[in-house]
PDB file of C-alpha atoms in Angstrom:
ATOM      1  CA  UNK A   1      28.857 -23.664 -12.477  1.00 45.00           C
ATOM      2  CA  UNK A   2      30.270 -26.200 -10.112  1.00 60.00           C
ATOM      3  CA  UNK A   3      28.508 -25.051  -6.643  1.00 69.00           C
ATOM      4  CA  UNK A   4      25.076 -26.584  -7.644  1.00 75.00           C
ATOM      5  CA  UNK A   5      23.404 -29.873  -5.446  1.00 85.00           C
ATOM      6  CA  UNK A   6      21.536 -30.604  -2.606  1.00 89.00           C
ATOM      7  CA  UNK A   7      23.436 -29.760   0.770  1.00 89.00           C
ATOM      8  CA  UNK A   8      21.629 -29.638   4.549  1.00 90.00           C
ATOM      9  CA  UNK A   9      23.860 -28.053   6.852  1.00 89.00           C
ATOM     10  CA  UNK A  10      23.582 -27.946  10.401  1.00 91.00           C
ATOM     11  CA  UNK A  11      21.318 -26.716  13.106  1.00 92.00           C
ATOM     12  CA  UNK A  12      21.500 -22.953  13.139  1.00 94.00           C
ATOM     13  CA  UNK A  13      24.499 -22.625  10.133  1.00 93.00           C
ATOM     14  CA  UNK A  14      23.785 -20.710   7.505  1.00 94.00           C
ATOM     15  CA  UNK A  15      23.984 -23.770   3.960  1.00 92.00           C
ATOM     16  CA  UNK A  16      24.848 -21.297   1.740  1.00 91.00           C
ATOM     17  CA  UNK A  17      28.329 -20.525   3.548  1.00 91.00           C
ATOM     18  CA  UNK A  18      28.636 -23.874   5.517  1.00 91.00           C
ATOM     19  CA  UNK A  19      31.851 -25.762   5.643  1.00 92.00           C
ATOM     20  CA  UNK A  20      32.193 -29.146   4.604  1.00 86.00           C
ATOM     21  CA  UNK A  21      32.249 -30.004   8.933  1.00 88.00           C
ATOM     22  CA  UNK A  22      28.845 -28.061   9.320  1.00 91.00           C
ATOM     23  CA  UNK A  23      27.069 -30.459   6.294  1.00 89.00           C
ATOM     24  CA  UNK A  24      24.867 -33.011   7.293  1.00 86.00           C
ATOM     25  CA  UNK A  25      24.582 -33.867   3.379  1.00 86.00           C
ATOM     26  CA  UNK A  26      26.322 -32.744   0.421  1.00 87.00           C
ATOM     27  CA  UNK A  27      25.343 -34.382  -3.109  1.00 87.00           C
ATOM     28  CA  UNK A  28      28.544 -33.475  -4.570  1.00 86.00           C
ATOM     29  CA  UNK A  29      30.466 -36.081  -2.097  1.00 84.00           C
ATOM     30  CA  UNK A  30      29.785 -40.337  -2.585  1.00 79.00           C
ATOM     31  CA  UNK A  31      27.618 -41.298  -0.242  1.00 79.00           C
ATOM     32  CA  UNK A  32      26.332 -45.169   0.167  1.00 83.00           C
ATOM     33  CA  UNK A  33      22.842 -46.275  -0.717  1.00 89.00           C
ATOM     34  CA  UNK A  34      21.376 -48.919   1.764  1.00 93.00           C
ATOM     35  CA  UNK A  35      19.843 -52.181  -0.514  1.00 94.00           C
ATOM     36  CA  UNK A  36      19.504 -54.330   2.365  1.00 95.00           C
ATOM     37  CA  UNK A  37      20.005 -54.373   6.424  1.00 96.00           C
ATOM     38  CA  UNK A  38      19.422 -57.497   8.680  1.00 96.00           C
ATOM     39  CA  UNK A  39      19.948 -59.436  11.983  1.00 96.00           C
ATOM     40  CA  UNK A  40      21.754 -63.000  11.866  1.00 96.00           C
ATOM     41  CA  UNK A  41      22.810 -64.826  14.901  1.00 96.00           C
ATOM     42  CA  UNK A  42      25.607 -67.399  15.560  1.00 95.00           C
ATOM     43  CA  UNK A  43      25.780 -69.622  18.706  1.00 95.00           C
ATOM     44  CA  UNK A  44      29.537 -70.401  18.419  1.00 93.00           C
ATOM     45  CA  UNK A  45      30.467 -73.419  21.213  1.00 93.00           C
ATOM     46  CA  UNK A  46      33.626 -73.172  23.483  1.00 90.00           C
ATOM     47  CA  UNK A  47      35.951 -74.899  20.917  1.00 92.00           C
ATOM     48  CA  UNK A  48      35.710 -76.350  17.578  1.00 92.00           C
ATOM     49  CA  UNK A  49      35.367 -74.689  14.158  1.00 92.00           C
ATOM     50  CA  UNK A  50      34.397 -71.265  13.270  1.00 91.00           C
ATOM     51  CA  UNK A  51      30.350 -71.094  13.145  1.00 95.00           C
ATOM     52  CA  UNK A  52      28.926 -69.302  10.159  1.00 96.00           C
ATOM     53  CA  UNK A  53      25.373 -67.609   9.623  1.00 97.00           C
ATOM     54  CA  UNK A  54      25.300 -67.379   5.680  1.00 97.00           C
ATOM     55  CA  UNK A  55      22.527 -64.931   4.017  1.00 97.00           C
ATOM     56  CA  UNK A  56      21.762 -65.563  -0.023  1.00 96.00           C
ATOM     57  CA  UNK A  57      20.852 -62.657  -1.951  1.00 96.00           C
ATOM     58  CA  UNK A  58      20.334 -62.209  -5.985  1.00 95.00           C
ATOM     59  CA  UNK A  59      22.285 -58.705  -6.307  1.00 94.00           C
ATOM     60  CA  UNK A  60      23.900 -59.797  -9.175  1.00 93.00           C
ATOM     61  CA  UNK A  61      27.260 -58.243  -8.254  1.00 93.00           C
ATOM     62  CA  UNK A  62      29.355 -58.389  -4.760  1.00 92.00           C
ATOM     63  CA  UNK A  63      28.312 -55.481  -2.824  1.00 91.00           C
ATOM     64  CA  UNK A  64      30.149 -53.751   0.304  1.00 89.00           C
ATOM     65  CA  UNK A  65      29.089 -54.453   3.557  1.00 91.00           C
ATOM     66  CA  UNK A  66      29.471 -53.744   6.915  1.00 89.00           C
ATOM     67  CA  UNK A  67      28.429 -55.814  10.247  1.00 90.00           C
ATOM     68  CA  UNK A  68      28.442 -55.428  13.924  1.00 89.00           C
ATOM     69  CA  UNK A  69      28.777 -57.673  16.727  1.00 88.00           C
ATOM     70  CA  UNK A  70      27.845 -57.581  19.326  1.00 87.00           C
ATOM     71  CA  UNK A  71      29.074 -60.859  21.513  1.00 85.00           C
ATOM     72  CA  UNK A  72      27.326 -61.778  24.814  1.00 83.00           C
ATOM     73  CA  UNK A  73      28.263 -60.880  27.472  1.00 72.00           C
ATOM     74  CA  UNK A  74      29.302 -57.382  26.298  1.00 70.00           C
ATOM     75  CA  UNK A  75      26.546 -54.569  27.367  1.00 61.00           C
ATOM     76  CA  UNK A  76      27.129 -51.988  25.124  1.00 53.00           C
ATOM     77  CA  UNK A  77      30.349 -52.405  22.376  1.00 54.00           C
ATOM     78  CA  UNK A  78      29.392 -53.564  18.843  1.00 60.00           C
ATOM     79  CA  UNK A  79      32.702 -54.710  16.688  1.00 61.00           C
ATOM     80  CA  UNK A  80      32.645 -53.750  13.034  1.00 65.00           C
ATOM     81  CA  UNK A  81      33.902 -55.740  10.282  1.00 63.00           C
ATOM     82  CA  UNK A  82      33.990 -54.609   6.841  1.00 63.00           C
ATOM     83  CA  UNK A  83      33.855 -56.411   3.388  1.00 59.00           C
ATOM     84  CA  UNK A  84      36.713 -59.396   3.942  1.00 56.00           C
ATOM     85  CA  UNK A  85      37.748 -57.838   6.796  1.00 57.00           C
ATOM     86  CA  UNK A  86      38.387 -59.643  10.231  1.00 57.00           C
ATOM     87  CA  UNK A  87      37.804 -58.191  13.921  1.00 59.00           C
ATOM     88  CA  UNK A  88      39.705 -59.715  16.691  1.00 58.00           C
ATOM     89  CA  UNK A  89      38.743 -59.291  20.324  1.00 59.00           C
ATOM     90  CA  UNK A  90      39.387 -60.913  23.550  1.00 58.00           C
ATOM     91  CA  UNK A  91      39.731 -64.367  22.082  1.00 64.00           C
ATOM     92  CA  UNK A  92      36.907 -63.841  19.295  1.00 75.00           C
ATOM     93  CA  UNK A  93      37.540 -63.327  15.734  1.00 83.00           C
ATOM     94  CA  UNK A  94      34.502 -62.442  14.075  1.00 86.00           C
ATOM     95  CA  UNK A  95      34.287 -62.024  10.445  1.00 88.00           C
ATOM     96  CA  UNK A  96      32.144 -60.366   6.936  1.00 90.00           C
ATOM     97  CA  UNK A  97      32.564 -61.586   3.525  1.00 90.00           C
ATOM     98  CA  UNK A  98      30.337 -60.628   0.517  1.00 91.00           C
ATOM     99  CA  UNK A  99      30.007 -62.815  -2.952  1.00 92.00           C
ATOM    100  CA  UNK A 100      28.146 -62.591  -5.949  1.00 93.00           C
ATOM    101  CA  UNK A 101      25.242 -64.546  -3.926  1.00 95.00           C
ATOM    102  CA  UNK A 102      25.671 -64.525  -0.634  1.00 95.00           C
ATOM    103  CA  UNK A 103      26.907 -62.875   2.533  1.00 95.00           C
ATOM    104  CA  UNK A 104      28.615 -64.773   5.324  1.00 94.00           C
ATOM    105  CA  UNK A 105      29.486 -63.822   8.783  1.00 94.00           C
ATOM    106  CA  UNK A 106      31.836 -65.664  11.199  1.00 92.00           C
ATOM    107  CA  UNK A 107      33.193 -66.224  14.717  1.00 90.00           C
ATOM    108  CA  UNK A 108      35.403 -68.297  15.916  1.00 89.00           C
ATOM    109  CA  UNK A 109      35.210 -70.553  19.731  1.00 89.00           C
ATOM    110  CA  UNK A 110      37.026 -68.612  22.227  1.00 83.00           C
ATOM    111  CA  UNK A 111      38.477 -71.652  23.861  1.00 82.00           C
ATOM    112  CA  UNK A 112      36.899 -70.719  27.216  1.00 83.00           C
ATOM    113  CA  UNK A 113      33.783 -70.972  26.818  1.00 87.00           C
ATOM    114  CA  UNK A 114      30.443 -70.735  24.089  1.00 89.00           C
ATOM    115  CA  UNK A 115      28.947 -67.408  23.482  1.00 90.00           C
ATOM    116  CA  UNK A 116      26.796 -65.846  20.971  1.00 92.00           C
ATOM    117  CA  UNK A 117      27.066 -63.289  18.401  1.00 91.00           C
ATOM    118  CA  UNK A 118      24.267 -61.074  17.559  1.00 92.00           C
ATOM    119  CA  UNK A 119      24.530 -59.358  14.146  1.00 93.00           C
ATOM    120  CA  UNK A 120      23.412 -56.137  12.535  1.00 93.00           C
ATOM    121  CA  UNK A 121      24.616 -56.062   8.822  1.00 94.00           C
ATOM    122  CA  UNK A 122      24.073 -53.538   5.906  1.00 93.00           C
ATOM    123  CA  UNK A 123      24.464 -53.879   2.416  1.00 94.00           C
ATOM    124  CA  UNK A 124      25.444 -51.018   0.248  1.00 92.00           C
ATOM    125  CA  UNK A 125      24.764 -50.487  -3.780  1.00 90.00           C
ATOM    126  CA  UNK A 126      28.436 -50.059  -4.068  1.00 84.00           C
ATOM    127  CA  UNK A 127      30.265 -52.777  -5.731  1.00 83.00           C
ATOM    128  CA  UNK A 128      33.607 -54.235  -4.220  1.00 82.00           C
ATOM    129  CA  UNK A 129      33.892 -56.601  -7.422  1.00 76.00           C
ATOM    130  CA  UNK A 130      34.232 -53.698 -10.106  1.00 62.00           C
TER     131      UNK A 130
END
């Protein structure tokens, strides 16, 4: 009675006897549910205050959220920072925050000199204010 749901399992495994490793899906676990995904930018100067790119939405709740970074001058790393989280590099601190109505990203001047921070955010159905 409790081994009913969707699963997928791998490539060549077998989803009746596949291990929770060899799933691609299982409907039994929480997955997230994508509402929204988008690109901001911030041109943050060599000093001064931390620059903000600010996105409204009408969810009606504070959702989770995730963003990458990815700070010029860097080829091929993208920093992640969570729901009121914070990521610190090499001088940066770049941050994600989530309200009721709006999202806002942040980084900070790197005292050295002005760079930009290209953003990839998502936005999940899963509440962070329940």
């Amino acid at each position: 009675m409790g081994n009913y749901g969707i699963k997928i399992s791998k490539n060549n495994v077998n989803v009746l006897n596949a291990t929770g490793l060899q799933q691609i899906f299982n409907s039994s676990r929480v997955a997230f549910k994508i509402l929204k995904q988008g690109d901001a930018v911030i041109s943050v100067p060599a000093s001064g205050a931390q620059q903000y790119a600010t996105i409204e939405h009408n969810f009606g709740f504070t959702p989770a959220v995730i963003a990458f970074f990815q700070l010029s001058g860097d080829l091929t790393v993208s920093y992640p920072a969570f729901s009121a989280d914070l990521f610190s590099g090499a001088g940066e601190d770049c941050t994600a925050e989530a309200s009721a109505s709006q999202l806002k990203f942040g980084a900070t001047p790197n005292g050295s000199s002005g760079y930009t921070a290209q953003i990839r955010y998502y936005v999940f159905a899963n509440r962070v204010d329940a």
